[in-house]
Amino acid sequence: MLQNTGRLALCLAIVGFALPAFGLEATTIIVAQPDAPLKITKYTAAYQASTRYATEGIRHSVEYVSVADRGIVAAQIGLVSFDVWNEFMNRTGGVSMDEMAPGANSKGTWIAQAYAEFSFLTGVAYVARVRFADGTIWSANMDEIVGELRKI
């Protein structure tokens, strides 16, 4: 039984590394949100195999800048993953509690785990929520986000 499990794990790892060889390069999409207090400036996502020091999953890395006119104390970046068939795999919220002044830059990396994560192909990033220093909270219009996700 363990021998078969090892073979399965090896096959899955090979499939994960072979996707680029089949012309399937991961694609990333940043949802445009003109009214958001943060602007995502860079987004990368890719399958990450398990190693001694790294967790298996979909590695999402995001860089963003505050375009708000006041301080930010927390932010959540929405991260959505789709597989090679453009089917939904996972949604996670990357949370940062680093304080940001207006105009400040920040970045974060989050690992999302999903069933058959080796088949990841498309990642989507958007600003989900922001908490300002004065206690008010800005939230994304999820109807607009879902509309963008349906285009995939």
XYZ file of N, CA, C and O in Angstrom:
608
model
N 0.831 -1.198 0.000
C 0.000 0.000 0.000
C 0.870 1.256 0.000
O 0.644 2.158 -0.778
N 1.876 1.332 0.882
C 2.742 2.500 0.936
C 3.526 2.672 -0.353
O 3.761 3.789 -0.791
N 3.910 1.566 -0.974
C 4.637 1.627 -2.223
C 3.771 2.299 -3.294
O 4.242 3.152 -4.033
N 2.503 1.951 -3.368
C 1.594 2.573 -4.332
C 1.387 4.043 -4.032
O 1.279 4.860 -4.936
N 1.322 4.400 -2.750
C 1.170 5.800 -2.360
C 2.381 6.607 -2.817
O 2.245 7.709 -3.328
N 3.559 6.029 -2.655
C 4.779 6.700 -3.103
C 4.791 6.903 -4.606
O 5.194 7.949 -5.106
N 4.343 5.901 -5.354
C 4.277 6.015 -6.809
C 3.284 7.090 -7.226
O 3.534 7.864 -8.145
N 2.143 7.129 -6.544
C 1.144 8.152 -6.845
C 1.712 9.542 -6.588
O 1.554 10.443 -7.409
N 2.385 9.715 -5.464
C 2.977 11.020 -5.141
C 4.002 11.426 -6.192
O 4.060 12.576 -6.623
N 4.810 10.463 -6.645
C 5.799 10.747 -7.676
C 5.109 11.161 -8.974
O 5.510 12.129 -9.616
N 4.071 10.449 -9.366
C 3.334 10.790 -10.593
C 2.730 12.185 -10.503
O 2.794 12.960 -11.454
N 2.150 12.515 -9.361
C 1.551 13.838 -9.186
C 2.615 14.924 -9.256
O 2.396 15.983 -9.840
N 3.777 14.667 -8.669
C 4.864 15.645 -8.718
C 5.338 15.846 -10.150
O 5.577 16.968 -10.592
N 5.443 14.751 -10.906
C 5.864 14.853 -12.302
C 4.850 15.653 -13.108
O 5.216 16.520 -13.897
N 3.563 15.410 -12.908
C 2.530 16.155 -13.619
C 2.643 17.639 -13.287
O 2.575 18.495 -14.163
N 2.853 17.966 -12.020
C 2.976 19.363 -11.619
C 4.137 20.062 -12.293
O 4.033 21.197 -12.746
N 5.274 19.393 -12.401
C 6.439 19.988 -13.037
C 6.322 19.948 -14.559
O 6.958 20.710 -15.254
N 5.509 19.063 -15.095
C 5.397 18.900 -16.541
C 4.438 19.897 -17.178
O 4.461 20.071 -18.381
N 3.584 20.552 -16.416
C 2.611 21.469 -17.013
C 3.260 22.483 -17.955
O 2.778 22.669 -19.074
N 4.373 23.142 -17.566
C 4.983 24.083 -18.506
C 5.453 23.405 -19.793
O 5.403 23.993 -20.866
N 5.892 22.155 -19.693
C 6.344 21.435 -20.880
C 5.201 21.206 -21.860
O 5.431 21.039 -23.050
N 3.976 21.187 -21.392
C 2.819 21.002 -22.254
C 2.242 22.332 -22.715
O 1.136 22.383 -23.238
N 2.968 23.423 -22.518
C 2.511 24.735 -22.945
C 1.498 25.350 -22.002
O 0.789 26.265 -22.377
N 1.411 24.874 -20.786
C 0.452 25.395 -19.813
C 1.189 26.211 -18.757
O 1.537 25.719 -17.702
N 1.465 27.447 -19.051
C 2.102 28.346 -18.104
C 1.026 28.997 -17.233
O -0.023 29.390 -17.730
N 1.294 29.100 -15.956
C 0.345 29.731 -15.042
C 0.060 31.164 -15.486
O 0.945 31.875 -15.947
N -1.197 31.550 -15.343
C -1.652 32.891 -15.697
C -2.132 33.589 -14.433
O -2.743 32.955 -13.580
N -1.867 34.873 -14.330
C -2.366 35.636 -13.187
C -3.163 36.834 -13.674
O -2.853 37.419 -14.707
N -4.183 37.165 -12.905
C -5.074 38.274 -13.229
C -5.217 39.151 -11.989
O -5.485 38.648 -10.897
N -5.050 40.446 -12.177
C -5.303 41.422 -11.116
C -6.618 42.112 -11.463
O -6.748 42.708 -12.539
N -7.603 42.021 -10.576
C -8.896 42.657 -10.818
C -8.753 44.167 -10.627
O -8.264 44.620 -9.591
N -9.160 44.931 -11.625
C -9.116 46.394 -11.545
C -10.195 46.873 -10.571
O -11.358 46.498 -10.696
N -9.791 47.670 -9.593
C -10.714 48.217 -8.596
C -10.361 49.694 -8.370
O -9.647 50.028 -7.431
N -10.877 50.579 -9.208
C -10.502 51.992 -9.122
C -10.809 52.649 -7.776
O -10.138 53.603 -7.389
N -11.804 52.150 -7.045
C -12.190 52.762 -5.771
C -11.495 52.135 -4.562
O -11.726 52.557 -3.432
N -10.637 51.146 -4.771
C -9.980 50.460 -3.651
C -8.885 51.335 -3.046
O -8.193 52.059 -3.761
N -8.695 51.258 -1.728
C -7.645 52.045 -1.069
C -6.240 51.480 -1.266
O -5.255 52.133 -0.920
N -6.141 50.292 -1.831
C -4.852 49.706 -2.203
C -4.875 49.416 -3.698
O -5.923 49.079 -4.257
N -3.704 49.504 -4.318
C -3.577 49.119 -5.721
C -2.565 47.982 -5.788
O -1.423 48.131 -5.314
N -2.985 46.847 -6.350
C -2.070 45.725 -6.531
C -1.191 46.048 -7.737
O -1.696 46.299 -8.829
N 0.131 46.060 -7.514
C 1.070 46.434 -8.567
C 1.753 45.229 -9.210
O 2.236 45.322 -10.332
N 1.801 44.107 -8.497
C 2.433 42.903 -9.046
C 1.812 41.681 -8.375
O 1.566 41.693 -7.171
N 1.579 40.646 -9.172
C 1.005 39.412 -8.652
C 1.567 38.232 -9.414
O 1.557 38.215 -10.642
N 2.071 37.257 -8.682
C 2.525 36.002 -9.274
C 1.901 34.858 -8.489
O 1.634 34.978 -7.292
N 1.675 33.753 -9.179
C 1.128 32.568 -8.531
C 1.619 31.344 -9.286
O 1.699 31.362 -10.520
N 1.944 30.301 -8.538
C 2.418 29.066 -9.151
C 2.298 27.929 -8.152
O 2.308 28.150 -6.932
N 2.217 26.720 -8.678
C 2.229 25.528 -7.827
C 3.610 25.389 -7.209
O 4.629 25.568 -7.868
N 3.640 25.070 -5.935
C 4.886 24.851 -5.201
C 4.864 23.447 -4.618
O 3.996 23.123 -3.807
N 5.777 22.612 -5.062
C 5.865 21.244 -4.542
C 6.392 21.269 -3.106
O 7.099 22.190 -2.694
N 6.055 20.248 -2.361
C 6.510 20.117 -0.983
C 7.999 19.788 -0.957
O 8.490 18.986 -1.744
N 8.700 20.451 -0.064
C 10.106 20.142 0.182
C 10.300 20.060 1.684
O 9.355 20.241 2.458
N 11.509 19.852 2.077
C 11.807 19.764 3.507
C 11.439 21.064 4.232
O 11.040 21.050 5.389
N 11.584 22.187 3.527
C 11.361 23.485 4.162
C 10.182 24.275 3.596
O 9.950 25.406 3.998
N 9.464 23.712 2.661
C 8.350 24.434 2.048
C 7.108 23.556 2.015
O 7.183 22.359 1.771
N 5.974 24.174 2.247
C 4.685 23.491 2.205
C 4.196 23.411 0.774
O 4.308 24.366 0.010
N 3.608 22.276 0.406
C 3.010 22.138 -0.911
C 1.771 23.014 -0.990
O 1.018 23.143 -0.026
N 1.576 23.625 -2.131
C 0.387 24.442 -2.324
C 0.559 25.409 -3.474
O 1.490 25.301 -4.271
N -0.337 26.343 -3.551
C -0.294 27.378 -4.581
C 0.279 28.626 -3.921
O -0.300 29.178 -2.996
N 1.436 29.036 -4.397
C 2.151 30.174 -3.808
C 1.714 31.462 -4.507
O 1.956 31.651 -5.689
N 1.047 32.316 -3.745
C 0.580 33.610 -4.247
C 1.475 34.696 -3.651
O 1.597 34.789 -2.428
N 2.079 35.519 -4.498
C 2.895 36.647 -4.041
C 2.313 37.928 -4.619
O 2.081 38.015 -5.833
N 2.090 38.906 -3.745
C 1.415 40.143 -4.144
C 2.206 41.341 -3.635
O 2.674 41.352 -2.491
N 2.353 42.335 -4.496
C 2.913 43.625 -4.101
C 1.822 44.667 -4.307
O 1.071 44.597 -5.294
N 1.731 45.624 -3.377
C 0.662 46.617 -3.465
C 1.102 47.926 -2.842
O 2.080 47.989 -2.094
N 0.370 48.993 -3.175
C 0.658 50.328 -2.686
C -0.629 50.946 -2.138
O -1.709 50.715 -2.670
N -0.480 51.731 -1.076
C -1.634 52.437 -0.515
C -1.919 53.677 -1.360
O -1.042 54.519 -1.547
N -3.127 53.764 -1.860
C -3.568 54.970 -2.569
C -4.596 55.715 -1.721
O -5.276 56.622 -2.212
N -4.683 55.334 -0.451
C -5.623 55.959 0.485
C -5.046 57.280 0.991
O -3.834 57.523 0.923
N -5.925 58.115 1.540
C -5.498 59.400 2.096
C -5.310 59.341 3.609
O -5.177 60.368 4.263
N -5.316 58.110 4.159
C -5.148 57.931 5.599
C -4.461 56.606 5.870
O -4.331 55.761 4.982
N -4.027 56.428 7.095
C -3.292 55.228 7.460
C -4.126 53.958 7.414
O -5.331 53.964 7.686
N -3.467 52.858 7.077
C -4.091 51.530 7.020
C -3.423 50.659 8.068
O -2.201 50.677 8.208
N -4.229 49.878 8.811
C -3.668 48.995 9.843
C -3.821 47.513 9.514
O -3.183 46.670 10.142
N -4.658 47.190 8.525
C -4.815 45.787 8.114
C -5.392 45.752 6.704
O -6.157 46.635 6.310
N -4.999 44.710 5.975
C -5.508 44.541 4.617
C -5.697 43.058 4.340
O -4.969 42.218 4.889
N -6.681 42.766 3.509
C -6.896 41.390 3.063
C -6.922 41.380 1.545
O -7.690 42.118 0.923
N -6.061 40.534 0.976
C -6.005 40.355 -0.473
C -6.745 39.066 -0.801
O -6.416 38.006 -0.264
N -7.765 39.146 -1.643
C -8.487 37.955 -2.079
C -7.674 37.230 -3.139
O -7.170 37.850 -4.076
N -7.518 35.929 -2.974
C -6.726 35.106 -3.891
C -7.570 33.909 -4.308
O -7.988 33.118 -3.464
N -7.830 33.790 -5.591
C -8.685 32.725 -6.104
C -7.884 31.897 -7.101
O -7.177 32.447 -7.950
N -8.012 30.571 -6.994
C -7.259 29.651 -7.847
C -8.197 28.831 -8.726
O -9.249 28.384 -8.270
N -7.765 28.634 -9.977
C -8.486 27.812 -10.940
C -7.529 26.775 -11.511
O -6.335 27.024 -11.629
N -8.071 25.626 -11.908
C -7.225 24.543 -12.413
C -7.100 24.594 -13.940
O -7.516 25.565 -14.577
N -6.524 23.541 -14.513
C -6.276 23.497 -15.956
C -7.554 23.483 -16.790
O -7.501 23.700 -17.991
N -8.684 23.221 -16.164
C -9.975 23.248 -16.857
C -10.749 24.522 -16.557
O -11.939 24.614 -16.820
N -10.082 25.510 -15.947
C -10.700 26.770 -15.528
C -11.813 26.552 -14.519
O -12.763 27.337 -14.451
N -11.712 25.490 -13.745
C -12.677 25.238 -12.682
C -12.117 25.755 -11.357
O -10.910 25.679 -11.093
N -13.007 26.277 -10.532
C -12.636 26.806 -9.225
C -11.942 25.743 -8.387
O -12.394 24.610 -8.301
N -10.827 26.127 -7.769
C -10.098 25.231 -6.877
C -10.186 25.689 -5.423
O -10.393 24.890 -4.529
N -9.977 27.000 -5.215
C -9.764 27.481 -3.868
C -9.879 29.000 -3.834
O -9.563 29.668 -4.808
N -10.295 29.496 -2.679
C -10.239 30.931 -2.404
C -9.625 31.092 -1.033
O -9.979 30.376 -0.089
N -8.687 32.003 -0.935
C -8.091 32.297 0.362
C -7.928 33.801 0.494
O -7.931 34.517 -0.510
N -7.817 34.248 1.708
C -7.601 35.668 1.963
C -6.244 35.867 2.596
O -5.997 35.400 3.697
N -5.356 36.510 1.879
C -4.043 36.834 2.429
C -4.173 38.069 3.297
O -4.532 39.141 2.817
N -3.906 37.913 4.585
C -4.076 39.016 5.532
C -2.724 39.586 5.929
O -1.797 38.850 6.250
N -2.638 40.908 5.913
C -1.458 41.626 6.393
C -1.909 42.611 7.460
O -2.890 43.325 7.260
N -1.184 42.628 8.560
C -1.486 43.588 9.623
C -0.343 44.586 9.793
O -0.154 45.168 10.852
N 0.407 44.795 8.701
C 1.462 45.803 8.691
C 0.822 47.164 8.473
O 0.024 47.341 7.549
N 1.184 48.133 9.306
C 0.643 49.480 9.135
C 1.223 50.109 7.882
O 2.396 49.921 7.562
N 0.373 50.835 7.163
C 0.783 51.502 5.932
C 0.348 52.956 5.958
O -0.821 53.249 6.172
N 1.290 53.840 5.689
C 0.971 55.255 5.524
C 0.527 55.478 4.084
O 0.796 54.644 3.210
N -0.157 56.583 3.800
C -0.525 56.876 2.416
C 0.722 56.854 1.517
O 1.769 57.397 1.879
N 0.612 56.173 0.384
C 1.726 56.083 -0.555
C 2.726 54.967 -0.270
O 3.628 54.727 -1.067
N 2.583 54.271 0.858
C 3.532 53.216 1.237
C 3.321 51.956 0.402
O 2.205 51.655 -0.024
N 4.404 51.225 0.203
C 4.369 49.943 -0.512
C 4.470 48.805 0.484
O 5.086 48.945 1.548
N 3.893 47.667 0.119
C 4.003 46.470 0.940
C 3.897 45.252 0.037
O 3.589 45.379 -1.153
N 4.169 44.088 0.604
C 4.050 42.850 -0.160
C 3.799 41.696 0.794
O 4.052 41.792 1.995
N 3.286 40.619 0.237
C 3.022 39.436 1.040
C 3.004 38.198 0.169
O 2.775 38.274 -1.045
N 3.257 37.061 0.801
C 3.203 35.769 0.128
C 2.385 34.830 0.982
O 2.589 34.756 2.204
N 1.450 34.123 0.347
C 0.585 33.189 1.042
C 0.531 31.884 0.256
O 0.505 31.892 -0.982
N 0.485 30.767 0.964
C 0.378 29.448 0.351
C -1.047 28.942 0.564
O -1.493 28.801 1.698
N -1.754 28.683 -0.531
C -3.117 28.154 -0.463
C -3.072 26.666 -0.775
O -2.367 26.238 -1.692
N -3.804 25.903 -0.016
C -3.854 24.467 -0.247
C -5.214 24.102 -0.820
O -6.242 24.625 -0.396
N -5.194 23.213 -1.815
C -6.415 22.790 -2.486
C -6.235 21.355 -2.954
O -5.113 20.884 -3.142
N -7.331 20.680 -3.169
C -7.290 19.338 -3.726
C -6.700 19.415 -5.134
O -7.081 20.280 -5.922
N -5.766 18.556 -5.449
C -5.116 18.502 -6.767
C -4.453 19.836 -7.118
O -4.503 20.293 -8.261
N -3.814 20.445 -6.137
C -3.206 21.762 -6.349
C -2.132 21.771 -7.434
O -1.831 22.814 -8.004
N -1.569 20.620 -7.747
C -0.582 20.535 -8.821
C -1.180 20.926 -10.171
O -0.469 21.252 -11.110
N -2.526 20.905 -10.284
C -3.180 21.241 -11.558
C -3.531 22.733 -11.648
O -4.238 23.150 -12.570
N -3.014 23.543 -10.746
C -3.253 24.991 -10.763
C -2.801 25.586 -12.093
O -1.747 25.242 -12.615
N -3.615 26.513 -12.613
C -3.241 27.190 -13.852
C -3.491 28.697 -13.817
O -2.710 29.455 -14.353
N -4.572 29.151 -13.184
C -4.915 30.575 -13.207
C -5.153 31.091 -11.795
O -5.886 30.479 -11.021
N -4.538 32.219 -11.485
C -4.732 32.864 -10.193
C -5.302 34.257 -10.380
O -4.959 34.954 -11.338
N -6.167 34.651 -9.455
C -6.793 35.973 -9.495
C -6.567 36.650 -8.147
O -6.748 36.027 -7.102
N -6.174 37.924 -8.192
C -5.958 38.691 -6.961
C -6.801 39.962 -6.993
O -6.963 40.593 -8.042
N -7.331 40.312 -5.820
C -8.097 41.546 -5.686
C -8.000 42.028 -4.243
O -7.683 41.262 -3.336
N -8.249 43.309 -4.030
C -8.273 43.864 -2.677
C -9.636 43.522 -2.087
O -10.669 43.926 -2.613
N -9.640 42.729 -1.013
C -10.899 42.280 -0.414
C -11.389 43.242 0.673
O -12.550 43.643 0.667
N -10.501 43.577 1.607
C -10.888 44.466 2.715
C -9.686 45.254 3.206
O -8.554 44.777 3.132
N -9.984 46.425 3.737
C -8.959 47.277 4.332
C -9.522 47.881 5.610
O -10.663 48.364 5.615
N -8.726 47.839 6.668
C -9.102 48.500 7.923
C -8.204 49.726 8.084
O -6.980 49.606 8.077
N -8.834 50.875 8.233
C -8.094 52.124 8.401
C -7.762 52.352 9.871
O -8.390 51.771 10.765
N -6.795 53.208 10.115
C -6.359 53.507 11.484
C -7.490 54.091 12.331
O -7.505 53.919 13.551
N -8.464 54.748 11.697
C -9.582 55.332 12.458
C -10.681 54.311 12.776
O -11.707 54.644 13.353
N -10.486 53.039 12.360
C -11.441 51.980 12.673
C -12.444 51.673 11.582
O -13.154 50.671 11.661
N -12.533 52.509 10.559
C -13.476 52.217 9.477
C -12.924 51.114 8.577
O -11.714 50.925 8.470
N -13.845 50.399 7.952
C -13.469 49.272 7.106
C -14.031 49.476 5.706
O -15.217 49.777 5.541
N -13.167 49.307 4.709
C -13.577 49.317 3.307
C -13.652 47.866 2.850
O -12.760 47.067 3.145
N -14.709 47.516 2.117
C -14.866 46.155 1.582
C -15.124 46.220 0.086
O -15.830 47.117 -0.394
N -14.585 45.250 -0.634
C -14.786 45.177 -2.077
C -16.245 44.889 -2.398
O -16.953 44.238 -1.619
N -16.676 45.339 -3.552
C -18.007 45.010 -4.072
C -17.897 43.601 -4.653
O -17.366 43.409 -5.757
N -18.379 42.607 -3.934
C -18.214 41.214 -4.353
C -19.002 40.874 -5.617
O -18.629 39.961 -6.339
N -20.053 41.626 -5.920
C -20.764 41.410 -7.182
C -19.832 41.690 -8.364
O -19.824 40.958 -9.352
N -19.030 42.750 -8.257
C -18.067 43.081 -9.309
C -16.969 42.014 -9.396
O -16.566 41.626 -10.498
N -16.490 41.554 -8.248
C -15.427 40.528 -8.230
C -15.942 39.243 -8.869
O -15.273 38.652 -9.715
N -17.136 38.809 -8.474
C -17.707 37.576 -9.025
C -17.910 37.739 -10.538
O -17.669 36.792 -11.305
N -18.313 38.909 -10.981
C -18.457 39.155 -12.412
C -17.145 38.955 -13.163
O -17.124 38.366 -14.253
N -16.049 39.398 -12.570
C -14.738 39.195 -13.186
C -14.341 37.722 -13.165
O -13.767 37.207 -14.133
N -14.637 37.029 -12.076
C -14.294 35.611 -11.978
C -15.066 34.775 -12.992
O -14.552 33.775 -13.507
N -16.275 35.169 -13.297
C -17.088 34.426 -14.271
C -16.531 34.509 -15.676
O -16.883 33.698 -16.535
N -15.653 35.464 -15.944
C -15.047 35.612 -17.269
C -13.983 34.550 -17.535
O -13.569 34.372 -18.674
N -13.564 33.869 -16.496
C -12.501 32.861 -16.649
C -13.076 31.591 -17.239
O -14.140 31.162 -16.938
